[in-house]
């Protein structure tokens, strides 16, 4: 506990009180996560709250990862049993909802891009004109609006799609939240299961901690409020970092949480310390959001004195502001600065490039790749889960598992709800040459006979299929490739993850898929990415196999839990990472939220007059610890100047000593080598004509190898 500052200690030492709320306003770099971790430690070791009575959740995977990774080390320092600490519940909001629904309903489908594309196939032609659904995103929005209005809008086409989704347990993330709330409202005390996750949420947990409360949005309110009611609710966050307004107004759900418990049981505390950014960066960032001087805040808002605050010493380097006439010049500037930094002992892993849009990050990634600079894109979930090719393999698994279960059902002619239909439609729609009219005719024929699509294809002679000859051959090929896995129940007998993955991959390769699902697989880069994603999926399958309980087939267990298993794999992978030069991180500002980097390049991503949102700009700026470059920023409080290729940062002995001390690195090299580094950079510039950017890319690859 001696690691805590006075303002942090006030939060940690606040007593446990049932049916109460503790709201902690914690700005960037204030030690929010550390305070949360020690608050949990205090609850267990001082307040005698059992680990299994504590629930922590946040909105993003990386926030949950960060908590889990650090929770064990904090408790190990206190010599608390490691196995007991693992009983603390730590989930994303949607991960928690998924766990509730799967426990009560079994396998479900959370609809992704490939699913929406499959649903598009069921729309009549008039609904796919340029004036209607030009993309699956538009269809997604219309379905969401239809559900929000309870189907009151008279739209028979959308009504049929929604019915199909309901029958096949296909859910959007909003559906997942609503469905989870429904199960929490039911009485599970009479359940055959003596203990379940749903029951635990209702009865066992005493304390709920919410990390980054400003990220919550209105549609999450029904689930969160029912979980937190009657428990001690502890919330950490900062309204100045609220950047998800496009999902709904955060103030709506915060009002509900603020009024969840009586006013006399609600306490608001603030953390004013800053362990992250230099005073130079904080000063500019505070000016962006009109935050008053920190001394005035402390005097007005808390009994902690200004002298007790923890703040970093000045670095002597202000944030660097620059503007450019075009994106090529901006890219050249960024690459040049990266080279200067690497010549000054900076590691690639120290640097992050943050932008407003993914499209701009793709442009920058292409430039970095051509220069041979290693980079890594940061995303809200692993890349393999977003790969359409991987999604297709998962859908093939779902077809085999669900259809295999359904073939044992005796209700095949009673108009039952067939969960396999959705996955079959999705995978069948991906076959090249199988058009919308064919999909619609087949689905209609199945409905007339009250059969699932799979039972129709295997029980009804193909001459009765309402399809043309060429389409029949494609569907026959589809059916024959899946037949053994389904009809002989192979899919549930395969217990080896690699054997299952090989079988499913062989099925996919035997189908003539549309190019969009191949993502230019013939391209060497795309093929390399697919191999990487396939390897990651295989690793997650192995993790899933290692903790599969008895009495359930491997494929079912994997499909029901791969989201959670991915987190387990990620945590294990993080522990095995070694030190080294690493990679530059590319991220949208939204995906970088909650992270920090020694050096940040923050770019607006375009040269238009479209201004950057104030909160997004504030979040982006406060990701930087020591050095911040702001490029082409359009904001009323940022005045960028045309950039000159200044070399002063390389010869700034004071700054590099400061930088290496802040990162707990040796300062000897920084003191002795800056002159040599500058000489080396100038030599490279002279020999390779660095500023001739795109005409010198091959030379620059050799430059970076020499560095």
XYZ file of C-alpha atoms in Angstrom:
707
model
C 0.000 0.000 0.000
C 3.017 2.324 0.311
C 2.896 2.669 -3.497
C -0.278 4.748 -3.229
C -0.536 8.525 -3.208
C -2.797 10.345 -0.704
C -5.618 10.781 -3.237
C -5.369 7.107 -4.274
C -5.319 5.996 -0.654
C -8.584 7.820 0.011
C -10.254 5.690 -2.673
C -8.698 2.422 -1.536
C -9.454 3.009 2.150
C -13.132 3.852 1.579
C -15.081 1.224 3.604
C -17.245 -1.445 2.018
C -20.930 -0.558 2.236
C -23.711 -2.654 0.641
C -26.102 -0.862 -1.727
C -23.768 2.108 -2.110
C -21.918 3.897 -4.937
C -18.323 5.128 -5.039
C -17.600 7.187 -8.148
C -13.925 7.896 -8.849
C -13.091 10.643 -11.358
C -9.691 9.614 -12.709
C -7.960 11.522 -15.494
C -5.390 10.014 -17.891
C -2.208 8.888 -16.154
C -3.666 9.322 -12.668
C -2.997 5.711 -11.665
C -6.601 4.634 -12.135
C -5.826 0.997 -12.840
C -3.352 0.750 -9.958
C -5.950 2.256 -7.618
C -8.593 -0.177 -8.862
C -6.240 -3.124 -8.290
C -5.369 -2.049 -4.759
C -9.023 -1.374 -4.048
C -9.713 -5.021 -4.883
C -6.788 -6.083 -2.677
C -8.168 -3.962 0.168
C -11.635 -5.494 -0.212
C -10.201 -9.015 0.081
C -7.535 -8.527 2.755
C -9.137 -5.842 4.945
C -12.892 -5.880 4.279
C -12.999 -9.718 4.162
C -14.869 -9.800 0.867
C -14.233 -13.145 -0.811
C -12.612 -13.051 -4.290
C -15.595 -14.905 -5.751
C -17.855 -12.088 -4.464
C -16.123 -9.442 -6.604
C -17.088 -8.674 -10.207
C -15.098 -6.369 -12.499
C -16.113 -5.354 -15.983
C -15.273 -2.884 -18.700
C -16.280 -2.287 -22.301
C -13.110 -3.358 -24.106
C -11.038 -6.531 -24.214
C -7.775 -4.673 -23.695
C -9.044 -2.979 -20.512
C -10.055 -6.372 -19.109
C -6.738 -7.889 -20.251
C -4.837 -5.129 -18.475
C -6.701 -5.716 -15.220
C -6.273 -9.490 -15.318
C -2.568 -9.255 -16.179
C -1.849 -6.927 -13.241
C -4.268 -8.325 -10.669
C -2.231 -11.468 -10.005
C 1.020 -9.561 -9.500
C -0.600 -7.175 -6.995
C -1.962 -10.078 -4.971
C 1.277 -12.051 -5.220
C 3.055 -9.110 -3.579
C 0.634 -9.478 -0.684
C 1.248 -13.276 -0.535
C -2.399 -14.044 -1.268
C -3.261 -17.448 -2.723
C -3.071 -17.176 -6.528
C -5.837 -19.720 -7.151
C -8.284 -17.796 -4.978
C -7.620 -14.595 -6.889
C -8.556 -16.314 -10.145
C -12.090 -16.558 -8.770
C -12.560 -12.812 -9.176
C -14.912 -12.291 -12.138
C -13.434 -10.032 -14.819
C -15.329 -9.605 -18.095
C -16.198 -7.250 -20.874
C -19.874 -6.263 -20.720
C -20.619 -8.243 -23.870
C -18.476 -11.177 -22.734
C -20.476 -11.333 -19.520
C -23.767 -11.127 -21.439
C -22.596 -13.855 -23.821
C -21.761 -16.123 -20.882
C -25.239 -15.653 -19.411
C -27.074 -16.344 -22.675
C -24.955 -19.350 -23.682
C -25.440 -20.878 -20.222
C -29.222 -20.620 -20.629
C -29.644 -21.273 -24.361
C -26.571 -23.131 -25.594
C -24.790 -22.131 -28.791
C -25.759 -18.764 -30.258
C -24.672 -16.738 -33.284
C -23.419 -13.178 -32.805
C -23.916 -11.799 -36.285
C -20.809 -10.458 -38.033
C -20.161 -9.066 -41.519
C -20.427 -12.435 -43.238
C -23.831 -13.015 -41.600
C -25.230 -9.673 -42.747
C -23.993 -10.396 -46.267
C -25.856 -13.700 -46.122
C -29.076 -11.976 -45.042
C -28.715 -9.549 -47.955
C -29.210 -12.563 -50.226
C -32.752 -13.002 -48.904
C -33.863 -9.506 -49.829
C -36.042 -9.051 -52.924
C -34.329 -7.086 -55.732
C -36.322 -3.920 -55.032
C -34.693 -3.710 -51.614
C -31.176 -3.763 -53.050
C -31.392 -0.771 -55.344
C -29.082 2.196 -54.690
C -31.983 3.855 -52.876
C -32.251 1.053 -50.336
C -29.472 -1.189 -48.967
C -26.238 -0.416 -50.749
C -24.234 -2.223 -48.081
C -24.708 -4.685 -45.250
C -24.145 -1.766 -42.836
C -27.377 -0.161 -44.027
C -29.283 -3.415 -43.562
C -27.800 -3.742 -40.070
C -29.089 -0.276 -39.167
C -32.610 -0.950 -40.506
C -32.852 -4.258 -38.589
C -31.676 -2.532 -35.419
C -34.263 0.231 -35.819
C -36.980 -2.348 -36.490
C -36.144 -4.193 -33.275
C -35.928 -1.009 -31.215
C -39.446 -0.129 -32.359
C -40.721 -3.567 -31.408
C -41.667 -4.386 -34.990
C -44.265 -1.632 -35.054
C -43.051 -0.394 -38.415
C -44.863 -2.216 -41.213
C -41.984 -3.859 -43.087
C -42.778 -7.496 -43.965
C -39.360 -8.090 -45.583
C -37.452 -7.052 -42.461
C -39.990 -8.902 -40.315
C -39.095 -12.163 -42.098
C -35.371 -11.555 -41.627
C -35.861 -10.845 -37.926
C -37.952 -14.006 -37.563
C -35.183 -16.032 -39.200
C -32.644 -14.490 -36.837
C -34.825 -15.316 -33.819
C -35.410 -18.889 -34.970
C -31.685 -19.459 -35.506
C -30.565 -17.692 -32.304
C -28.773 -15.040 -34.328
C -28.196 -11.958 -32.222
C -26.736 -8.511 -32.509
C -24.735 -7.210 -29.542
C -27.787 -5.223 -28.436
C -29.921 -8.391 -28.558
C -27.318 -10.100 -26.395
C -27.615 -7.435 -23.687
C -31.442 -7.583 -23.701
C -31.484 -11.397 -23.621
C -28.972 -11.512 -20.734
C -31.088 -9.053 -18.723
C -34.130 -11.256 -19.260
C -32.374 -14.256 -17.695
C -31.198 -12.216 -14.736
C -34.800 -11.197 -14.057
C -35.937 -14.837 -13.844
C -35.925 -16.830 -10.619
C -33.193 -19.473 -10.975
C -33.363 -20.680 -7.382
C -35.444 -23.699 -8.460
C -33.036 -24.591 -11.238
C -31.695 -28.141 -11.413
C -28.187 -26.685 -11.413
C -27.081 -26.058 -7.845
C -24.805 -23.219 -8.922
C -24.624 -21.310 -12.157
C -23.108 -18.099 -13.460
C -26.564 -16.537 -13.755
C -27.361 -17.412 -10.142
C -24.005 -16.019 -9.028
C -24.783 -12.687 -10.664
C -28.133 -12.624 -8.887
C -27.020 -13.666 -5.413
C -23.276 -14.152 -4.863
C -21.513 -10.966 -5.901
C -21.274 -8.193 -3.304
C -19.061 -5.662 -5.094
C -19.135 -4.576 -8.757
C -16.279 -2.479 -10.163
C -16.723 -0.724 -13.519
C -13.592 0.427 -15.312
C -13.838 3.373 -17.766
C -17.453 4.287 -16.946
C -17.419 7.032 -19.590
C -17.336 4.330 -22.305
C -20.763 2.980 -21.341
C -23.678 3.780 -23.641
C -27.479 3.696 -23.184
C -28.283 0.251 -24.606
C -26.065 -1.321 -21.911
C -28.107 0.259 -19.105
C -30.735 -2.511 -18.668
C -28.105 -5.183 -17.968
C -25.672 -3.077 -15.935
C -28.285 -1.599 -13.617
C -29.815 -4.973 -12.782
C -26.357 -6.412 -12.006
C -25.290 -3.479 -9.789
C -28.517 -2.914 -7.865
C -28.089 -3.616 -4.135
C -24.323 -4.163 -4.370
C -21.462 -1.790 -3.711
C -20.852 -0.140 -7.070
C -17.373 1.314 -7.605
C -16.884 3.231 -10.857
C -13.659 4.612 -12.316
C -13.554 6.977 -15.292
C -13.281 10.463 -16.750
C -16.047 12.209 -18.694
C -13.441 14.155 -20.686
C -12.456 10.835 -22.275
C -15.960 9.977 -23.451
C -15.512 9.301 -27.191
C -18.302 6.852 -28.008
C -21.095 9.383 -28.473
C -21.997 7.718 -31.779
C -23.293 4.784 -29.684
C -25.495 7.044 -27.579
C -25.183 9.722 -24.939
C -23.122 8.524 -21.984
C -24.962 10.916 -19.633
C -28.133 8.829 -20.052
C -26.683 5.676 -18.492
C -24.596 7.646 -15.984
C -27.768 9.292 -14.703
C -29.256 5.851 -14.054
C -26.113 4.616 -12.296
C -25.780 7.813 -10.246
C -29.355 7.313 -9.008
C -29.059 3.563 -8.485
C -28.536 3.980 -4.736
C -29.662 6.734 -2.299
C -27.763 10.024 -2.400
C -26.511 9.566 1.171
C -24.868 6.308 0.047
C -23.099 7.889 -2.923
C -19.550 9.292 -2.732
C -17.497 11.033 -5.428
C -13.680 11.111 -5.160
C -11.070 12.419 -7.602
C -7.552 11.388 -8.572
C -5.379 14.354 -9.551
C -1.952 12.713 -9.781
C -0.283 12.216 -13.148
C 2.292 9.478 -13.588
C 2.184 9.419 -17.381
C 2.533 12.556 -19.464
C 5.081 15.335 -19.145
C 3.815 18.681 -17.807
C 4.323 20.105 -21.310
C 1.880 17.571 -22.797
C -0.603 17.878 -19.922
C -0.612 21.668 -20.186
C -1.607 21.617 -23.853
C -4.145 18.801 -23.313
C -5.748 20.619 -20.356
C -6.092 23.737 -22.464
C -7.981 21.702 -25.084
C -10.724 20.746 -22.586
C -10.674 24.013 -20.599
C -9.529 22.244 -17.449
C -8.378 24.705 -14.737
C -4.957 24.625 -13.127
C -4.541 21.424 -11.119
C -3.695 23.354 -7.926
C -7.047 25.162 -8.109
C -8.887 21.867 -8.673
C -7.262 20.306 -5.652
C -8.053 23.247 -3.397
C -11.678 23.341 -4.568
C -12.436 19.626 -4.715
C -10.448 17.674 -2.113
C -8.508 17.948 1.128
C -5.358 16.608 -0.579
C -2.878 19.485 -0.788
C -1.023 20.450 -3.998
C 2.275 19.482 -2.372
C 1.020 15.908 -1.959
C 0.312 15.455 -5.665
C 2.522 13.242 -7.805
C 3.530 14.801 -11.115
C 6.407 14.272 -13.515
C 9.172 16.820 -13.861
C 9.304 18.885 -17.084
C 11.082 17.270 -20.024
C 12.074 20.543 -21.633
C 10.395 19.546 -24.931
C 7.017 20.924 -25.991
C 4.569 18.966 -28.166
C 5.661 19.341 -31.790
C 2.976 20.814 -34.085
C 3.200 20.497 -37.867
C 0.972 20.933 -40.932
C 1.408 19.695 -44.504
C -0.050 20.366 -47.927
C -0.620 16.685 -48.669
C -0.545 13.263 -47.046
C 2.617 12.253 -48.900
C 4.533 15.079 -47.190
C 3.061 14.093 -43.840
C 4.118 10.458 -44.351
C 7.623 11.585 -45.312
C 7.817 13.699 -42.149
C 6.712 10.792 -39.931
C 9.212 8.359 -41.482
C 12.015 10.912 -41.139
C 11.195 11.561 -37.484
C 11.013 7.820 -36.780
C 14.486 7.421 -38.263
C 15.813 10.259 -36.100
C 14.264 8.670 -33.025
C 15.628 5.209 -33.769
C 19.056 6.768 -34.274
C 18.655 8.225 -30.775
C 18.213 4.809 -29.063
C 14.393 4.750 -29.215
C 12.882 1.312 -29.800
C 10.208 0.751 -32.436
C 7.932 -0.480 -29.642
C 8.155 2.976 -28.001
C 6.329 4.621 -30.897
C 2.626 4.779 -31.742
C 0.888 6.460 -34.669
C -2.718 7.396 -33.880
C -5.267 8.590 -36.404
C -8.968 9.298 -36.642
C -9.654 6.696 -39.346
C -8.616 3.173 -40.309
C -8.269 4.223 -43.949
C -5.548 6.718 -43.073
C -3.783 4.101 -40.949
C -3.800 1.773 -43.960
C -2.083 4.479 -46.028
C 0.544 4.959 -43.331
C 1.001 1.193 -42.984
C 1.746 0.926 -46.706
C 4.404 3.636 -46.372
C 6.007 1.955 -43.360
C 5.995 -1.394 -45.141
C 7.750 0.048 -48.189
C 10.435 1.509 -45.962
C 10.854 -1.803 -44.147
C 9.701 -0.355 -40.818
C 8.043 -3.006 -38.595
C 4.536 -2.152 -37.436
C 1.515 -3.698 -35.794
C -2.112 -2.588 -35.994
C -3.979 -2.457 -32.700
C -7.622 -3.497 -32.804
C -10.443 -4.049 -30.340
C -10.280 -7.802 -30.965
C -7.701 -10.137 -32.564
C -7.320 -9.867 -36.339
C -8.137 -13.521 -36.861
C -11.675 -12.993 -35.569
C -12.276 -10.252 -38.169
C -10.946 -12.270 -41.111
C -13.843 -13.239 -43.428
C -12.046 -16.473 -44.318
C -11.851 -17.458 -40.654
C -15.474 -16.449 -40.095
C -16.390 -18.768 -42.970
C -14.565 -21.689 -41.301
C -16.399 -20.991 -38.044
C -19.719 -20.961 -39.896
C -18.902 -24.310 -41.521
C -18.278 -25.710 -38.033
C -21.625 -24.304 -36.884
C -23.425 -25.873 -39.852
C -21.936 -29.280 -39.096
C -22.549 -29.134 -35.349
C -26.104 -27.786 -35.463
C -27.287 -29.884 -38.402
C -25.816 -33.010 -36.805
C -27.807 -32.320 -33.648
C -30.971 -31.638 -35.631
C -30.873 -34.884 -37.599
C -31.681 -36.726 -34.368
C -34.751 -34.565 -33.754
C -38.176 -36.093 -34.276
C -39.754 -32.710 -34.931
C -38.432 -32.273 -38.462
C -41.913 -32.045 -39.936
C -43.552 -29.861 -37.296
C -42.292 -26.452 -38.341
C -39.690 -26.345 -35.564
C -37.099 -23.605 -35.281
C -33.945 -24.798 -36.990
C -30.833 -23.052 -35.736
C -28.667 -24.446 -38.530
C -30.606 -22.588 -41.234
C -28.803 -19.291 -40.719
C -25.297 -20.760 -40.929
C -26.284 -22.784 -43.991
C -27.666 -19.698 -45.723
C -24.509 -17.756 -44.869
C -22.101 -20.423 -46.133
C -24.196 -21.292 -49.176
C -24.440 -17.608 -50.105
C -20.641 -17.481 -50.246
C -20.518 -19.952 -53.150
C -19.699 -18.348 -56.467
C -22.675 -18.422 -58.829
C -25.320 -19.076 -56.173
C -27.420 -15.954 -56.589
C -30.024 -14.266 -54.469
C -32.981 -15.678 -56.403
C -31.730 -19.252 -55.905
C -31.237 -18.747 -52.172
C -34.712 -17.245 -51.819
C -36.391 -20.003 -53.854
C -34.667 -22.728 -51.829
C -35.520 -21.125 -48.496
C -39.158 -20.710 -49.551
C -39.365 -24.374 -50.602
C -38.012 -25.486 -47.218
C -40.670 -23.400 -45.494
C -43.462 -24.965 -47.532
C -42.367 -28.437 -46.404
C -41.621 -27.369 -42.817
C -38.096 -28.719 -43.115
C -34.750 -27.322 -42.143
C -32.554 -26.505 -45.137
C -30.249 -29.439 -44.403
C -33.101 -31.929 -44.068
C -34.611 -30.593 -47.270
C -31.341 -31.055 -49.184
C -30.817 -34.605 -47.907
C -34.425 -35.847 -47.935
C -36.050 -34.205 -50.958
C -34.938 -35.506 -54.418
C -32.921 -32.891 -56.288
C -35.303 -32.898 -59.241
C -37.843 -31.237 -56.910
C -35.464 -28.443 -55.985
C -36.638 -25.113 -57.467
C -33.189 -24.465 -58.942
C -31.525 -24.433 -62.323
C -29.244 -27.300 -63.351
C -25.951 -25.465 -62.782
C -27.069 -24.227 -59.348
C -28.204 -27.736 -58.400
C -24.693 -29.021 -59.092
C -23.166 -26.367 -56.863
C -25.617 -27.160 -54.032
C -25.042 -30.898 -54.480
C -21.298 -30.290 -54.188
C -21.923 -28.274 -51.014
C -24.108 -31.030 -49.529
C -21.777 -33.888 -50.429
C -18.766 -32.135 -48.890
C -20.561 -31.682 -45.565
C -22.442 -34.994 -45.599
C -20.029 -37.203 -43.641
C -19.367 -34.586 -40.998
C -23.096 -34.210 -40.383
C -24.846 -37.472 -41.208
C -22.092 -39.715 -39.778
C -21.716 -37.384 -36.800
C -18.002 -36.979 -37.477
C -18.045 -33.384 -36.288
C -18.837 -34.439 -32.708
C -16.450 -37.380 -32.756
C -13.378 -35.336 -33.720
C -11.584 -34.565 -30.486
C -8.315 -33.375 -31.994
C -8.392 -29.619 -32.750
C -5.988 -29.911 -35.669
C -7.936 -32.759 -37.244
C -11.168 -30.777 -36.966
C -9.542 -27.667 -38.431
C -8.075 -29.706 -41.297
C -11.446 -31.281 -42.113
C -13.238 -27.932 -42.100
C -10.481 -26.296 -44.161
C -10.729 -29.077 -46.743
C -14.473 -28.494 -47.016
C -13.936 -24.759 -47.525
C -11.266 -25.317 -50.177
C -13.544 -27.680 -52.112
C -16.209 -24.980 -52.472
C -15.902 -22.407 -55.224
C -16.235 -19.283 -53.088
C -16.875 -15.717 -54.150
C -13.723 -13.553 -54.318
C -14.864 -11.397 -51.395
C -14.498 -14.384 -49.065
C -11.045 -15.160 -50.412
C -9.749 -11.596 -49.884
C -7.230 -11.924 -52.726
C -5.793 -15.059 -51.208
C -3.495 -15.368 -54.184
C -1.714 -12.193 -53.135
C 1.418 -13.071 -51.138
C 0.718 -10.564 -48.376
C -2.907 -11.634 -47.990
C -1.870 -15.290 -47.970
C 0.696 -14.576 -45.269
C -1.951 -12.805 -43.164
C -4.354 -15.712 -43.605
C -1.678 -18.192 -42.485
C -1.032 -16.075 -39.389
C -4.737 -15.848 -38.581
C -5.173 -19.585 -39.132
C -2.295 -20.291 -36.752
C -3.847 -18.035 -34.119
C -7.184 -19.791 -34.503
C -5.413 -23.152 -34.140
C -3.719 -21.969 -30.947
C -7.053 -20.872 -29.486
C -8.531 -24.263 -30.386
C -5.690 -25.953 -28.486
C -6.345 -23.757 -25.450
C -10.027 -24.665 -25.699
C -9.161 -28.364 -25.833
C -7.015 -28.082 -22.695
C -9.921 -26.865 -20.546
C -12.873 -28.688 -22.137
C -15.122 -30.249 -19.481
C -16.367 -33.839 -19.853
C -19.735 -34.602 -21.411
C -19.563 -32.161 -24.330
C -18.041 -32.536 -27.788
C -14.992 -30.451 -28.563
C -16.626 -28.608 -31.468
C -19.571 -27.543 -29.302
C -17.313 -26.399 -26.496
C -15.102 -24.415 -28.868
C -18.000 -22.712 -30.673
C -19.670 -21.779 -27.395
C -16.526 -20.448 -25.706
C -13.965 -19.374 -28.344
C -14.488 -15.721 -27.469
C -13.410 -16.391 -23.866
C -10.716 -18.852 -24.969
C -9.189 -16.136 -27.153
C -8.684 -14.025 -24.022
C -7.015 -16.948 -22.227
C -4.679 -17.441 -25.186
C -3.900 -13.722 -25.353
C -2.963 -13.598 -21.680
C -0.697 -16.623 -22.007
C 0.878 -15.153 -25.132
C 1.542 -11.842 -23.371
C 3.465 -13.646 -20.645
C 5.783 -15.232 -23.231
C 6.660 -12.026 -25.036
C 10.321 -11.075 -24.932
C 12.027 -7.720 -25.030
C 13.502 -6.323 -28.238
C 13.085 -3.505 -30.743
C 9.452 -4.513 -31.253
C 7.077 -2.848 -33.680
C 5.525 0.567 -34.148
C 1.867 0.532 -33.087
C -0.775 1.838 -35.493
C -4.178 2.530 -34.009
C -7.282 4.629 -34.256
C -7.689 6.962 -31.303
C -10.685 4.897 -30.185
C -8.720 1.635 -30.142
C -5.771 3.264 -28.337
C -7.944 4.409 -25.463
C -6.591 3.154 -22.147
C -3.080 2.628 -23.556
C 0.068 4.711 -23.266
C 3.216 5.044 -25.370
C 6.512 6.886 -24.803
C 6.184 8.632 -28.187
C 2.990 9.398 -30.102
C 2.384 10.745 -33.604
C -1.182 12.093 -33.591
C -2.578 12.866 -37.022
C -5.934 14.132 -38.228
C -5.746 11.852 -41.229
C -6.700 14.398 -43.883
C -6.023 17.933 -45.042
C -9.629 19.131 -44.999
C -11.099 21.636 -42.571
C -13.057 18.912 -40.769
C -12.187 19.518 -37.088
C -11.131 16.877 -34.609
C -13.595 16.230 -31.784
C -12.307 17.770 -28.548
C -12.575 14.625 -26.418
C -10.963 12.466 -29.110
C -8.103 14.957 -29.422
C -7.674 14.975 -25.633
C -7.605 11.171 -25.495
C -5.074 10.997 -28.340
C -2.758 13.597 -26.786
C -2.777 11.973 -23.353
C -1.625 8.608 -24.723
C 1.892 10.117 -24.936
C 4.336 9.861 -22.015
C 7.298 11.899 -23.175
C 7.103 13.104 -26.759
C 4.104 14.148 -28.835
C 3.941 15.068 -32.527
C 0.641 16.559 -33.728
C 0.228 16.559 -37.519
C -2.421 18.356 -39.609
C -4.694 18.823 -36.628
C -7.832 20.863 -37.257
C -8.991 22.233 -33.925
C -9.707 25.748 -32.726
C -7.116 25.490 -29.941
C -4.351 23.897 -32.035
C -2.355 26.125 -34.357
C -0.077 23.962 -36.499
C 2.828 25.497 -38.360
C 4.490 24.268 -41.558
C 7.115 21.772 -40.494
C 10.849 22.137 -40.902
C 13.075 19.088 -40.633
C 14.554 19.977 -37.260
C 17.357 17.790 -35.863
C 17.431 19.399 -32.421
C 15.715 16.447 -30.715
C 18.672 14.189 -31.540
C 21.215 16.456 -29.859
C 19.085 17.208 -26.802
C 21.165 15.499 -24.114
C 18.845 16.587 -21.297
C 15.756 15.127 -22.966
C 17.301 11.724 -23.733
C 18.588 11.393 -20.183
C 15.080 12.260 -18.979
C 13.504 9.831 -21.484
C 15.626 6.829 -20.504
C 15.215 7.493 -16.775
C 11.444 7.630 -17.222
C 11.508 4.221 -18.952
C 13.941 2.749 -16.390
C 16.694 2.364 -18.970
C 20.366 3.110 -18.743
C 21.233 6.772 -19.326
C 24.906 6.086 -20.102
C 24.339 5.614 -23.830
C 22.124 8.701 -23.997
C 24.855 10.875 -22.477
C 27.720 9.530 -24.531
C 26.288 8.735 -27.970
C 24.076 11.601 -29.069
C 26.848 13.191 -31.139
C 27.524 9.915 -32.903
C 23.790 9.385 -33.487
C 23.475 12.778 -35.136
C 26.521 12.105 -37.283
C 25.111 8.734 -38.314
C 21.757 10.249 -39.252
C 23.433 12.963 -41.362
C 25.591 10.336 -43.054
C 22.533 8.292 -43.960
C 20.748 11.382 -45.240
C 23.697 12.376 -47.410
C 24.238 8.923 -48.900
C 20.635 7.931 -49.474
C 18.884 11.233 -50.213
C 16.372 10.611 -47.464
C 14.008 13.440 -48.301
C 13.441 12.142 -51.792
C 10.999 9.859 -49.989
C 9.201 7.644 -52.454
C 12.014 7.543 -55.021
C 14.386 6.187 -52.383
C 12.353 3.460 -50.698
C 14.705 0.594 -51.481
C 17.594 2.657 -50.126
C 15.632 3.424 -46.962
C 15.122 -0.275 -46.312
C 18.906 -0.603 -46.259
C 19.103 2.439 -43.970
C 16.889 0.793 -41.378
C 18.820 -2.464 -41.609
C 22.017 -0.544 -40.849
C 20.336 1.206 -37.937
